[in-house]
XYZ file of C-alpha atoms in Angstrom:
717
model
C -9.844 6.072 -11.350
C -10.862 2.660 -11.782
C -8.969 -0.732 -11.634
C -7.938 -1.988 -14.966
C -6.966 -5.645 -14.926
C -7.303 -8.020 -17.746
C -6.281 -11.167 -15.568
C -9.912 -12.455 -15.255
C -8.819 -13.962 -12.004
C -11.791 -13.367 -9.483
C -12.946 -9.870 -11.043
C -14.297 -7.529 -8.315
C -17.784 -7.407 -7.269
C -17.190 -3.899 -5.713
C -16.591 -2.025 -9.208
C -15.160 0.489 -9.643
C -13.205 -0.466 -6.456
C -11.328 -3.761 -5.966
C -12.288 -6.072 -3.045
C -10.345 -5.971 0.301
C -7.102 -8.040 -0.315
C -8.220 -10.847 2.142
C -11.261 -11.622 -0.007
C -11.390 -14.440 -2.677
C -7.906 -15.326 -2.197
C -8.373 -19.054 -2.887
C -8.745 -17.968 -6.540
C -5.362 -16.303 -6.403
C -3.780 -19.147 -4.728
C -5.147 -21.606 -7.250
C -3.694 -19.598 -10.066
C -0.191 -19.540 -8.455
C -0.336 -23.000 -7.910
C -1.484 -24.017 -11.434
C 0.494 -23.971 -14.525
C 1.089 -20.988 -16.466
C -1.802 -20.309 -19.244
C 0.891 -18.781 -21.635
C 4.380 -20.523 -22.332
C 6.870 -17.967 -23.427
C 9.970 -18.899 -25.165
C 13.216 -17.769 -23.754
C 13.426 -14.978 -26.367
C 9.916 -13.665 -25.586
C 10.346 -13.887 -21.947
C 13.524 -11.821 -22.245
C 11.768 -9.191 -24.447
C 8.832 -9.113 -21.878
C 11.292 -8.340 -18.998
C 12.920 -5.845 -21.075
C 9.573 -4.190 -21.779
C 9.080 -4.139 -17.966
C 12.427 -2.728 -17.200
C 11.984 -0.008 -19.520
C 8.704 1.000 -17.910
C 10.542 1.143 -14.592
C 13.966 2.676 -15.323
C 13.703 4.415 -18.844
C 14.546 8.346 -18.297
C 12.156 9.004 -21.422
C 9.183 6.954 -22.505
C 7.351 8.209 -25.651
C 4.500 7.086 -27.563
C 2.307 8.328 -30.428
C -1.442 8.032 -30.400
C -2.885 7.905 -33.887
C -6.535 8.394 -35.397
C -8.243 5.754 -37.505
C -6.544 7.489 -40.684
C -3.083 6.892 -39.008
C -2.432 10.407 -38.426
C -0.622 11.250 -35.254
C -2.891 13.396 -33.043
C -0.994 13.180 -29.930
C 2.509 12.440 -28.581
C 2.936 11.628 -24.733
C 6.352 11.748 -23.240
C 6.885 10.277 -19.703
C 9.507 9.016 -17.362
C 9.918 5.545 -16.074
C 7.990 4.849 -12.792
C 11.257 4.671 -10.631
C 12.525 7.977 -11.511
C 8.991 9.363 -10.497
C 9.085 7.213 -7.260
C 12.351 8.712 -6.117
C 10.771 12.089 -5.930
C 10.457 12.556 -2.144
C 7.888 14.756 -0.597
C 9.172 15.848 2.990
C 6.501 16.505 5.796
C 6.485 17.186 9.450
C 3.511 16.352 11.611
C 2.833 18.814 14.670
C 0.339 18.506 17.541
C -0.675 22.259 18.167
C -1.620 21.826 21.938
C 1.960 21.371 22.748
C 3.048 24.721 21.536
C 0.364 26.451 23.516
C 2.495 25.279 26.661
C 5.616 27.062 27.951
C 7.782 24.274 27.137
C 6.522 23.762 23.555
C 6.544 27.462 22.824
C 9.994 27.752 23.998
C 11.156 25.148 21.497
C 9.629 27.234 18.699
C 11.329 30.480 20.052
C 14.647 29.136 20.594
C 14.753 27.164 17.190
C 12.327 28.515 14.844
C 12.410 32.280 15.929
C 8.746 32.614 17.119
C 7.716 35.734 18.735
C 7.809 35.109 22.513
C 4.502 37.030 22.707
C 2.683 34.867 20.531
C 0.477 32.319 22.590
C -2.760 32.284 20.457
C -3.718 28.743 18.947
C -4.516 30.222 15.555
C -1.464 32.354 15.481
C 0.748 29.489 16.376
C -0.968 27.338 13.579
C -0.266 30.280 11.158
C 3.360 30.473 12.071
C 3.968 26.649 11.910
C 2.218 26.650 8.488
C 4.141 29.380 6.988
C 7.617 28.830 8.320
C 10.345 28.008 5.878
C 11.665 24.742 7.250
C 14.598 24.811 4.811
C 16.224 27.244 7.367
C 16.844 24.728 10.051
C 18.396 21.376 10.234
C 16.071 18.361 9.809
C 17.025 16.955 13.069
C 15.704 20.018 14.742
C 12.352 19.808 13.238
C 12.270 16.142 13.925
C 12.818 16.970 17.618
C 10.167 19.396 17.809
C 7.606 17.039 16.045
C 8.597 14.183 18.182
C 8.148 16.167 21.444
C 4.718 17.442 20.159
C 3.749 13.774 19.417
C 4.876 12.567 22.962
C 3.070 15.619 24.561
C -0.073 14.574 22.756
C 0.131 10.862 23.820
C 0.972 11.723 27.435
C -1.844 14.011 27.929
C -4.206 11.781 26.340
C -3.300 9.057 28.615
C -3.439 11.162 31.803
C -6.910 12.687 30.977
C -8.156 9.027 30.212
C -6.640 7.941 33.680
C -8.242 10.865 35.507
C -11.610 9.447 34.165
C -11.130 6.252 35.414
C -10.083 4.583 32.160
C -13.833 4.491 31.121
C -14.985 7.812 29.764
C -13.562 9.944 26.920
C -16.593 12.164 26.285
C -14.957 15.292 28.070
C -11.542 14.648 26.563
C -10.576 17.093 23.906
C -9.364 15.500 20.578
C -5.896 16.439 19.677
C -5.202 19.004 16.927
C -2.740 17.869 14.464
C -1.380 19.818 11.357
C 0.670 18.378 8.443
C 3.173 20.705 6.753
C 4.629 19.886 3.264
C 8.208 21.053 3.405
C 8.840 20.876 -0.310
C 5.578 21.419 -2.188
C 7.384 22.051 -5.524
C 8.150 18.249 -5.198
C 4.435 17.342 -4.831
C 3.627 19.254 -7.700
C 6.151 17.677 -9.840
C 5.383 14.156 -8.820
C 1.707 14.283 -9.609
C 2.352 15.984 -13.040
C 4.669 13.270 -13.925
C 2.513 10.444 -12.629
C -0.348 11.883 -14.742
C 1.905 11.917 -18.107
C 2.882 8.324 -17.091
C -0.787 7.313 -16.617
C -1.500 8.756 -20.036
C 1.341 6.766 -21.462
C 0.040 3.364 -20.088
C -3.449 4.166 -21.413
C -2.273 4.675 -25.201
C 0.163 1.682 -25.027
C -2.461 -0.580 -23.387
C -4.796 0.222 -26.378
C -2.015 -0.931 -28.828
C -1.283 -3.997 -27.059
C -5.045 -4.975 -26.771
C -5.038 -5.041 -30.825
C -2.454 -7.695 -30.739
C -3.629 -11.238 -29.339
C -0.193 -12.709 -29.253
C 1.254 -14.406 -26.212
C 3.893 -11.872 -25.908
C 1.329 -8.946 -26.046
C -0.558 -10.642 -23.428
C 2.482 -11.015 -21.295
C 3.237 -7.446 -21.901
C -0.075 -6.427 -21.022
C -0.074 -8.192 -17.650
C 2.954 -6.327 -16.925
C 1.860 -2.846 -18.052
C -1.441 -3.521 -15.933
C 0.905 -4.059 -12.939
C 2.552 -0.793 -13.546
C -0.713 1.174 -14.249
C -2.234 0.000 -11.126
C 1.049 0.973 -8.926
C 0.833 4.423 -10.724
C -2.796 5.102 -9.837
C -2.120 4.034 -6.291
C 0.769 6.385 -6.082
C -1.467 9.195 -7.440
C -4.080 8.420 -5.026
C -1.566 8.465 -2.289
C -0.587 12.055 -2.968
C -4.086 13.426 -2.576
C -4.051 13.571 1.093
C -0.628 15.503 0.841
C -2.442 17.916 -1.579
C -5.311 18.398 1.107
C -2.764 19.048 3.586
C -0.945 21.651 1.479
C -4.405 23.445 0.840
C -4.921 23.604 4.702
C -1.193 24.783 5.150
C -1.882 27.622 2.648
C -5.120 28.758 4.325
C -3.675 28.556 7.761
C -0.785 30.649 6.769
C -2.944 33.388 5.189
C -0.812 33.483 1.974
C -1.127 31.361 -1.225
C 1.376 30.769 -4.046
C -1.299 30.889 -6.892
C 0.942 29.731 -9.497
C 1.873 26.792 -7.683
C -1.678 26.168 -6.420
C -2.924 26.147 -10.193
C -0.326 23.744 -11.239
C -1.317 21.329 -8.458
C -5.008 21.766 -9.125
C -4.468 20.267 -12.719
C -2.888 17.257 -11.004
C -5.528 16.818 -8.030
C -8.751 17.517 -10.091
C -11.916 16.776 -8.294
C -11.232 17.452 -4.870
C -10.294 20.380 -2.546
C -10.943 21.697 0.875
C -14.745 21.936 1.664
C -15.846 25.241 3.211
C -18.094 23.752 5.823
C -16.594 23.137 9.296
C -16.843 19.337 9.160
C -15.072 19.143 5.720
C -17.242 16.139 4.839
C -17.327 16.421 1.291
C -13.640 16.369 1.031
C -13.247 13.472 3.625
C -15.877 11.566 1.608
C -13.734 11.958 -1.640
C -10.480 10.752 0.416
C -12.463 7.812 1.759
C -13.229 6.770 -1.821
C -9.719 7.063 -2.778
C -8.769 4.802 0.223
C -11.252 2.251 -1.252
C -9.645 2.536 -4.479
C -6.073 1.749 -2.908
C -6.983 -0.594 -0.042
C -10.361 -2.333 -1.397
C -14.008 -1.930 -0.644
C -15.833 -3.894 1.953
C -19.628 -4.202 2.423
C -22.083 -1.562 1.071
C -23.149 0.915 3.741
C -25.601 2.271 1.208
C -26.230 2.093 -2.380
C -22.907 2.559 -4.272
C -21.232 3.563 -1.016
C -18.858 0.945 0.190
C -17.240 0.861 3.631
C -13.818 -0.579 4.397
C -14.819 -3.550 6.483
C -15.590 -6.920 4.766
C -17.687 -9.730 6.190
C -14.693 -11.814 6.313
C -13.125 -9.441 8.617
C -16.034 -9.385 10.672
C -16.243 -13.122 10.965
C -12.620 -12.948 12.024
C -13.017 -10.560 14.599
C -15.516 -12.925 16.423
C -12.693 -15.444 17.030
C -11.265 -15.806 20.520
C -7.838 -17.221 19.392
C -6.329 -19.512 16.877
C -6.663 -23.303 17.659
C -3.873 -24.752 19.520
C -2.516 -28.316 20.238
C -2.080 -29.858 23.594
C 1.648 -30.412 24.219
C 2.841 -33.239 26.669
C 4.948 -31.961 29.430
C 7.895 -34.308 30.463
C 8.723 -34.746 34.008
C 10.785 -31.900 35.622
C 13.932 -33.811 35.883
C 14.182 -34.505 32.257
C 13.528 -30.824 31.353
C 16.145 -29.620 33.664
C 18.656 -32.281 32.133
C 17.659 -31.022 28.702
C 18.603 -27.326 29.684
C 21.929 -28.339 31.101
C 22.892 -30.150 28.112
C 21.038 -27.749 25.633
C 24.024 -26.284 23.845
C 25.674 -29.452 23.086
C 28.026 -29.520 26.149
C 27.681 -29.736 29.826
C 27.801 -25.972 30.454
C 25.965 -26.598 33.834
C 26.774 -29.401 36.545
C 23.453 -31.188 36.626
C 22.632 -33.151 39.810
C 19.587 -35.066 40.763
C 19.906 -33.219 43.950
C 18.464 -30.050 42.246
C 15.270 -31.969 41.362
C 14.966 -33.483 44.906
C 15.228 -30.249 46.541
C 12.680 -28.581 44.318
C 10.284 -31.516 44.787
C 10.929 -31.348 48.750
C 10.188 -27.569 48.796
C 7.048 -27.497 46.835
C 3.464 -28.975 47.068
C 2.497 -31.223 44.256
C 0.573 -28.537 42.665
C 3.172 -25.886 43.053
C 5.647 -28.618 41.573
C 3.317 -29.343 38.657
C 3.180 -25.405 37.921
C 6.907 -25.190 37.959
C 7.319 -28.100 35.591
C 4.954 -26.624 33.115
C 6.774 -23.120 33.308
C 10.147 -24.656 33.143
C 9.216 -26.663 30.109
C 7.462 -23.658 28.307
C 10.479 -21.263 29.095
C 13.271 -23.865 28.565
C 14.824 -22.240 25.614
C 14.981 -18.735 27.489
C 16.242 -20.152 31.039
C 20.048 -19.742 31.197
C 22.099 -22.921 32.047
C 23.751 -20.944 34.786
C 20.527 -20.755 36.808
C 20.859 -24.529 37.555
C 24.293 -24.388 38.759
C 24.410 -21.284 40.760
C 21.130 -21.910 42.793
C 19.200 -19.250 41.275
C 16.117 -21.587 40.360
C 16.304 -23.075 43.829
C 16.473 -19.646 45.593
C 13.459 -18.661 43.592
C 11.586 -21.602 44.806
C 12.602 -21.285 48.263
C 11.587 -17.470 48.247
C 8.208 -17.933 46.535
C 7.179 -21.385 47.216
C 4.189 -22.444 45.207
C 4.160 -18.945 43.634
C 7.534 -19.730 42.182
C 6.168 -20.741 38.630
C 4.262 -17.594 38.200
C 7.302 -15.477 39.603
C 9.592 -17.073 37.171
C 7.515 -16.178 34.245
C 6.814 -12.577 35.429
C 10.488 -11.969 35.906
C 11.213 -13.166 32.419
C 8.359 -11.891 30.513
C 8.597 -8.376 32.135
C 12.362 -7.669 31.638
C 12.711 -4.399 29.847
C 14.973 -3.400 26.840
C 15.432 0.249 25.789
C 16.035 1.570 22.367
C 19.888 1.089 22.415
C 19.507 -2.435 23.714
C 17.117 -3.333 20.850
C 19.227 -1.593 18.362
C 22.163 -3.868 19.264
C 20.252 -6.922 18.711
C 18.938 -5.877 15.460
C 22.575 -5.059 14.193
C 23.572 -8.439 15.379
C 20.778 -10.084 13.078
C 21.463 -7.926 10.147
C 25.259 -8.609 10.585
C 24.512 -12.354 10.576
C 22.397 -12.033 7.422
C 25.236 -9.942 5.635
C 22.480 -7.264 5.346
C 23.887 -4.525 7.859
C 25.231 -1.463 5.897
C 28.878 -0.531 6.159
C 27.714 2.961 6.930
C 27.724 2.438 10.728
C 25.268 4.159 12.829
C 25.535 5.235 16.487
C 22.748 6.814 18.849
C 23.840 9.791 20.831
C 21.634 9.778 23.886
C 22.439 13.486 24.996
C 21.576 14.875 21.561
C 18.934 12.376 20.837
C 20.446 11.932 17.242
C 21.583 9.032 15.263
C 25.190 9.695 13.724
C 26.286 7.965 10.516
C 29.969 6.967 10.062
C 31.394 6.902 6.710
C 33.068 3.587 6.087
C 36.027 4.852 4.078
C 36.873 8.303 5.779
C 35.305 7.746 9.242
C 33.678 11.128 8.753
C 30.650 11.456 10.802
C 27.203 13.232 10.066
C 23.767 13.351 11.550
C 21.239 11.052 10.137
C 18.510 12.998 8.274
C 14.919 11.778 8.043
C 14.683 13.717 4.835
C 17.207 11.433 3.168
C 15.945 10.034 -0.160
C 17.037 6.453 -0.315
C 19.334 4.023 1.176
C 22.831 4.123 2.558
C 25.331 3.936 -0.369
C 25.732 0.188 -0.133
C 22.109 -0.374 -0.479
C 21.934 -2.340 2.686
C 20.129 -1.782 5.820
C 20.595 0.419 8.861
C 18.896 0.592 12.531
C 17.948 4.184 13.286
C 16.760 5.467 16.692
C 14.712 8.493 16.142
C 12.562 10.914 18.300
C 10.170 11.434 15.371
C 8.753 7.860 14.966
C 6.212 6.354 17.311
C 6.536 2.637 16.696
C 9.162 0.127 15.624
C 8.996 -0.036 11.898
C 10.682 -0.909 8.633
C 11.121 1.468 5.603
C 12.396 -0.357 2.641
C 12.706 3.029 0.738
C 15.230 4.207 3.209
C 16.584 0.881 4.057
C 16.099 1.407 7.706
C 14.708 -0.332 10.891
C 13.260 2.808 12.875
C 12.967 2.619 16.740
C 11.501 5.346 18.692
C 14.021 7.120 20.951
C 11.893 6.484 23.977
C 11.117 2.908 23.412
C 10.883 0.564 26.420
C 9.789 -2.864 25.312
C 9.271 -5.961 27.605
C 10.930 -9.101 26.605
C 7.906 -11.228 26.413
C 4.679 -9.203 26.440
C 1.724 -10.326 24.366
C 0.579 -6.758 23.574
C 2.583 -4.982 22.434
C 4.538 -7.820 21.225
C 7.798 -8.280 23.129
C 11.375 -8.110 21.927
C 11.719 -11.708 21.069
C 8.566 -11.736 18.910
C 9.088 -8.360 17.424
C 12.471 -9.301 16.250
C 11.176 -11.915 14.053
C 8.067 -9.765 12.886
C 10.069 -6.750 11.576
C 13.002 -8.717 10.332
C 10.466 -10.735 8.211
C 9.684 -7.551 6.501
C 13.256 -6.988 5.803
C 13.514 -10.384 4.064
C 10.257 -9.875 2.186
C 11.781 -6.814 0.648
C 14.946 -8.707 -0.257
C 12.813 -11.395 -1.806
C 10.648 -9.119 -3.899
C 13.854 -7.945 -5.473
C 14.352 -11.586 -6.652
C 11.243 -11.876 -8.526
C 12.924 -10.700 -11.578
C 10.955 -7.501 -12.320
C 12.472 -4.173 -12.231
C 9.215 -2.731 -10.488
C 9.747 -5.137 -7.511
C 13.490 -4.338 -6.946
C 12.704 -1.154 -5.193
C 9.157 -0.043 -5.634
C 6.777 -2.834 -5.204
C 3.413 -3.244 -6.554
C -0.178 -2.196 -5.529
C -2.091 -3.453 -2.370
C 0.716 -5.582 -0.862
C 0.339 -4.828 2.890
C -1.820 -7.713 3.693
C 0.400 -10.404 2.092
C 3.472 -8.481 4.097
C 1.742 -8.607 7.532
C 0.612 -12.163 7.084
C 4.077 -13.228 6.754
C 5.546 -10.930 9.633
C 2.626 -12.012 12.156
C 3.004 -15.638 11.332
C 6.781 -15.482 12.366
C 5.789 -13.376 15.494
C 3.102 -15.990 16.416
C 5.554 -18.900 16.192
C 8.117 -17.196 18.204
C 5.549 -16.336 20.994
C 4.544 -19.935 21.146
C 7.934 -21.454 20.942
C 9.639 -19.336 23.560
C 6.872 -18.209 25.807
C 3.904 -20.752 25.313
C 1.728 -17.725 24.338
C -1.377 -18.716 22.220
C -1.822 -16.709 19.088
C -4.875 -14.152 19.084
C -6.616 -12.460 16.158
C -5.353 -8.886 16.323
C -8.589 -6.876 16.647
C -7.619 -3.624 18.163
C -7.370 -1.533 15.073
C -10.249 -3.338 13.621
C -12.268 -2.046 16.548
C -10.976 1.443 16.050
C -11.864 1.238 12.401
C -15.503 0.048 13.322
C -15.991 3.089 15.533
C -14.890 5.364 12.850
C -17.350 3.886 10.286
C -19.980 4.576 13.062
C -19.164 8.477 12.982
C -16.730 8.609 15.959
C -13.737 10.880 16.412
C -10.135 9.844 17.487
C -10.843 9.682 21.059
C -13.795 7.185 20.679
C -11.671 5.114 18.376
C -8.869 5.053 20.709
C -11.147 3.870 23.381
C -12.400 1.169 21.232
C -8.839 -0.059 20.774
C -8.092 0.139 24.677
C -11.214 -1.842 25.519
C -10.112 -4.401 23.149
C -6.778 -4.355 24.653
C -7.841 -4.969 28.111
C -10.396 -7.597 27.141
C -9.941 -10.880 29.244
C -7.456 -9.284 31.633
C -8.718 -9.900 35.188
C -8.078 -7.095 37.515
C -5.664 -5.210 35.696
C -3.168 -3.058 37.413
C -3.175 0.772 36.881
C 0.299 0.145 35.125
C -1.217 -2.115 32.781
C -4.128 0.179 32.140
C -1.658 2.877 31.353
C 0.081 0.671 29.010
C -3.219 -0.050 27.277
C -3.964 3.543 26.775
C -0.476 4.383 25.260
C -0.746 1.577 22.838
C -4.415 2.868 21.931
C -3.051 6.159 21.245
C -0.076 5.011 19.289
C -1.930 2.857 16.967
C -5.189 4.577 16.523
C -3.499 7.512 15.150
C -2.778 5.454 12.136
C -6.354 5.453 10.948
C -6.030 9.401 10.961
C -2.945 9.676 9.066
C -2.892 11.591 5.711
C -5.454 14.174 5.924
C -7.598 12.592 8.527
C -8.959 15.120 11.167
C -8.859 13.612 14.878
C -11.871 15.678 15.731
C -14.015 14.899 12.950
C -17.402 13.024 13.659
C -18.131 11.874 10.176
C -18.147 8.044 9.324
C -15.675 8.600 6.439
C -12.495 6.418 7.004
C -9.629 7.905 5.173
C -7.038 5.105 5.956
C -8.138 1.758 6.227
C -4.856 0.178 5.533
C -4.496 -0.895 9.435
C -7.163 -3.380 8.634
C -4.268 -5.557 7.205
C -3.545 -6.645 10.706
C -6.839 -8.692 11.009
C -7.144 -9.369 7.323
C -3.736 -11.141 7.169
C -5.180 -13.988 9.010
C -7.153 -15.024 5.784
C -4.051 -15.144 3.711
C -1.877 -16.967 6.212
C -4.440 -19.643 6.829
C -5.273 -20.252 3.234
C -1.530 -20.627 2.207
C -0.927 -22.654 5.329
C -3.723 -25.198 4.411
C -2.364 -25.370 0.988
C 1.393 -25.877 1.900
C 2.278 -22.601 0.363
C 3.417 -20.550 3.347
C 6.794 -19.772 1.403
C 4.725 -17.007 -0.368
C 4.585 -15.143 2.822
C 8.213 -14.439 2.538
C 7.875 -12.276 -0.528
C 6.854 -8.539 0.232
C 5.849 -5.709 -1.993
C 3.493 -7.774 -4.041
C -0.121 -8.878 -3.585
C -1.150 -12.541 -4.071
C -3.217 -11.125 -7.156
C -0.243 -9.792 -8.785
C 1.732 -13.112 -8.157
C -1.182 -14.945 -9.759
C -1.232 -12.655 -12.890
C 2.625 -13.139 -13.192
C 2.168 -16.947 -13.077
C -0.503 -16.889 -15.561
C 1.810 -15.420 -18.201
C 4.740 -17.611 -17.152
C 6.710 -14.803 -15.313
C 6.741 -16.176 -11.539
C 9.262 -18.410 -10.342
C 8.425 -19.376 -6.596
C 11.889 -21.032 -5.945
C 13.296 -17.483 -5.906
C 12.241 -16.599 -2.420
C 14.751 -17.772 0.092
C 14.733 -17.709 3.999
C 17.605 -17.799 6.282
C 18.421 -21.111 8.320
C 18.292 -19.104 11.465
C 15.552 -16.852 12.482
C 16.258 -13.523 14.254
C 14.787 -14.991 17.725
C 17.387 -17.592 17.391
C 20.256 -15.249 16.702
C 19.595 -13.077 19.517
C 18.861 -15.942 22.135
C 22.206 -15.957 23.700
C 21.975 -12.064 24.391
C 18.359 -12.678 25.719
C 19.717 -15.416 28.220
C 22.532 -13.105 29.437
C 19.895 -10.377 29.999
C 17.616 -12.846 31.775
C 20.320 -14.107 34.017
C 21.398 -10.835 34.906
C 17.913 -9.762 35.916
C 17.077 -13.128 37.777
C 20.342 -12.650 39.758
C 19.605 -9.128 40.749
C 15.879 -9.863 41.467
C 16.914 -12.487 43.897
C 19.859 -10.501 45.412
C 17.137 -7.851 46.238
C 14.775 -9.974 47.529
C 16.569 -12.458 49.837
């Protein structure tokens, strides 16, 4: 696989790989800002878009390849990309150590029929690899997977704690297996993608013979499709490796199916050596093809990290401006009248009592905190004496206590679900297929809008709710809050407990803006006008997506909590360790060390929080076919570097007054540049709502703050 782009925009210096998405973005931005090089007539534009729609949605694509004599030597038939994209491969991740314990083994005995006498590691791996998962409900498998994932995280965290949060050398790396539940779909998908790739190649040669403007526009669109097709093929390789491992562990091989897959996944297989280094090396090359290549580690061998990312990692925090703090009485008055009406009886006596109770330094600190938190402080705390009670209780420490109470308010998965439903309802994006989380069964129930019939939400569902809108799903299977555009869902881990204003992980206020931006980005990509962007999206789009989401997140942190933006370096540090030949546990420690950086005398609770975050996020660089205990330097998933690289995109667009592009997801800046070059990109199509999610949920947040503040003072007075 090589990248084939005819744009001429900032050609890669890492051939045959592209450069990282955050490199040379200036050239792409200039191309987007500049006039199109090709001026298509209305009819030509319509024909080009019809051509692209056909590439996406046609049930049958057919093309003939002829020799120099005009004779037909090959007829290639393929399906449009969207039909192939819809083929879903279902998999389950299982952490083996859990099933060596009585609790985990009982789950397998009760639900999957494991022989109670089986307690050997290899026998359990063989059982899990050979089990026919179609025999049980998806929800049952999700619970088993989720329980094993939670056990892995808890065990690693506790082991690290026992070693003083400093030494991972004697900790055992987790053992994870990935089981492909429907391998026939995997074989079908790669076979159809290969046919489509062949179709693209022949059609491309025909278009290059014609130098007309229309053909150039079609060629640009074909390249976008070809690159996304290549990326989809590359994404399937780790699944094939997992299927090979699954077959080996089960002790049985479906040779006919295996032979079909080998034709689609040529050039790679499981290495017989213990380290599987050759296989991981090939997977790392595929990752460079998908995500881009950084600096050379040796001749022709590129690592995932660019010099630009290294320079970003040296920053302490983003530049900030000094804000003038008005007198406390003015801020209190502004809070009292914040909502346009006098919701709280303001009296100068409150300010007088605060001034008389505190020292000048204490009053100064309270003034700063009240000003910074002014949008979060409920008006009721002025009239019911809560603020005065806090000051009387804690004296000069009241400012710090006010912040501590507000920042550390916790919200569970159901509360967060309610806030997101409110946001989506306001944006008219909430699906009419309602969802309801059942805490007893740890399942999300779907309610049919027409019949009121209920069913359990299945993670194996292929596609969105019937109305194509968004749902909020609480699941035991997921480990992080995330958006899945294919399913039209925001996923929340069932065990999620998140603080209101924490910096890392980002609190409820900031994460509401972050993840909702991803939803709006997906809505905007559908407005670009291409069939491929309506659902699928184009290649290498993660950096642009994270740039927009993190920009909103940072602004929320600054606006509501006065928190300064920092460059997110945790996953960068973890990937750095991986490139040095470190296993999961060392990568997790690097994330943890970065997490704790700058925290003076952290409590054990904070340290435990740091380890949990490290485990949760570090596993992402071992997704796919990564091996937690492998000590080679090959990084098979460098996509998480987007969290640091996005700074380059956000800063470039901000400096040029083009931050509106951050609201478009599912595409890279390079793709937008190529579309603009041939006159097929209209920036005005991207829209953003008048109110941000954090503004929509603000009233609910204030109610939670008032309740917590009142309870805290009642308990302490």
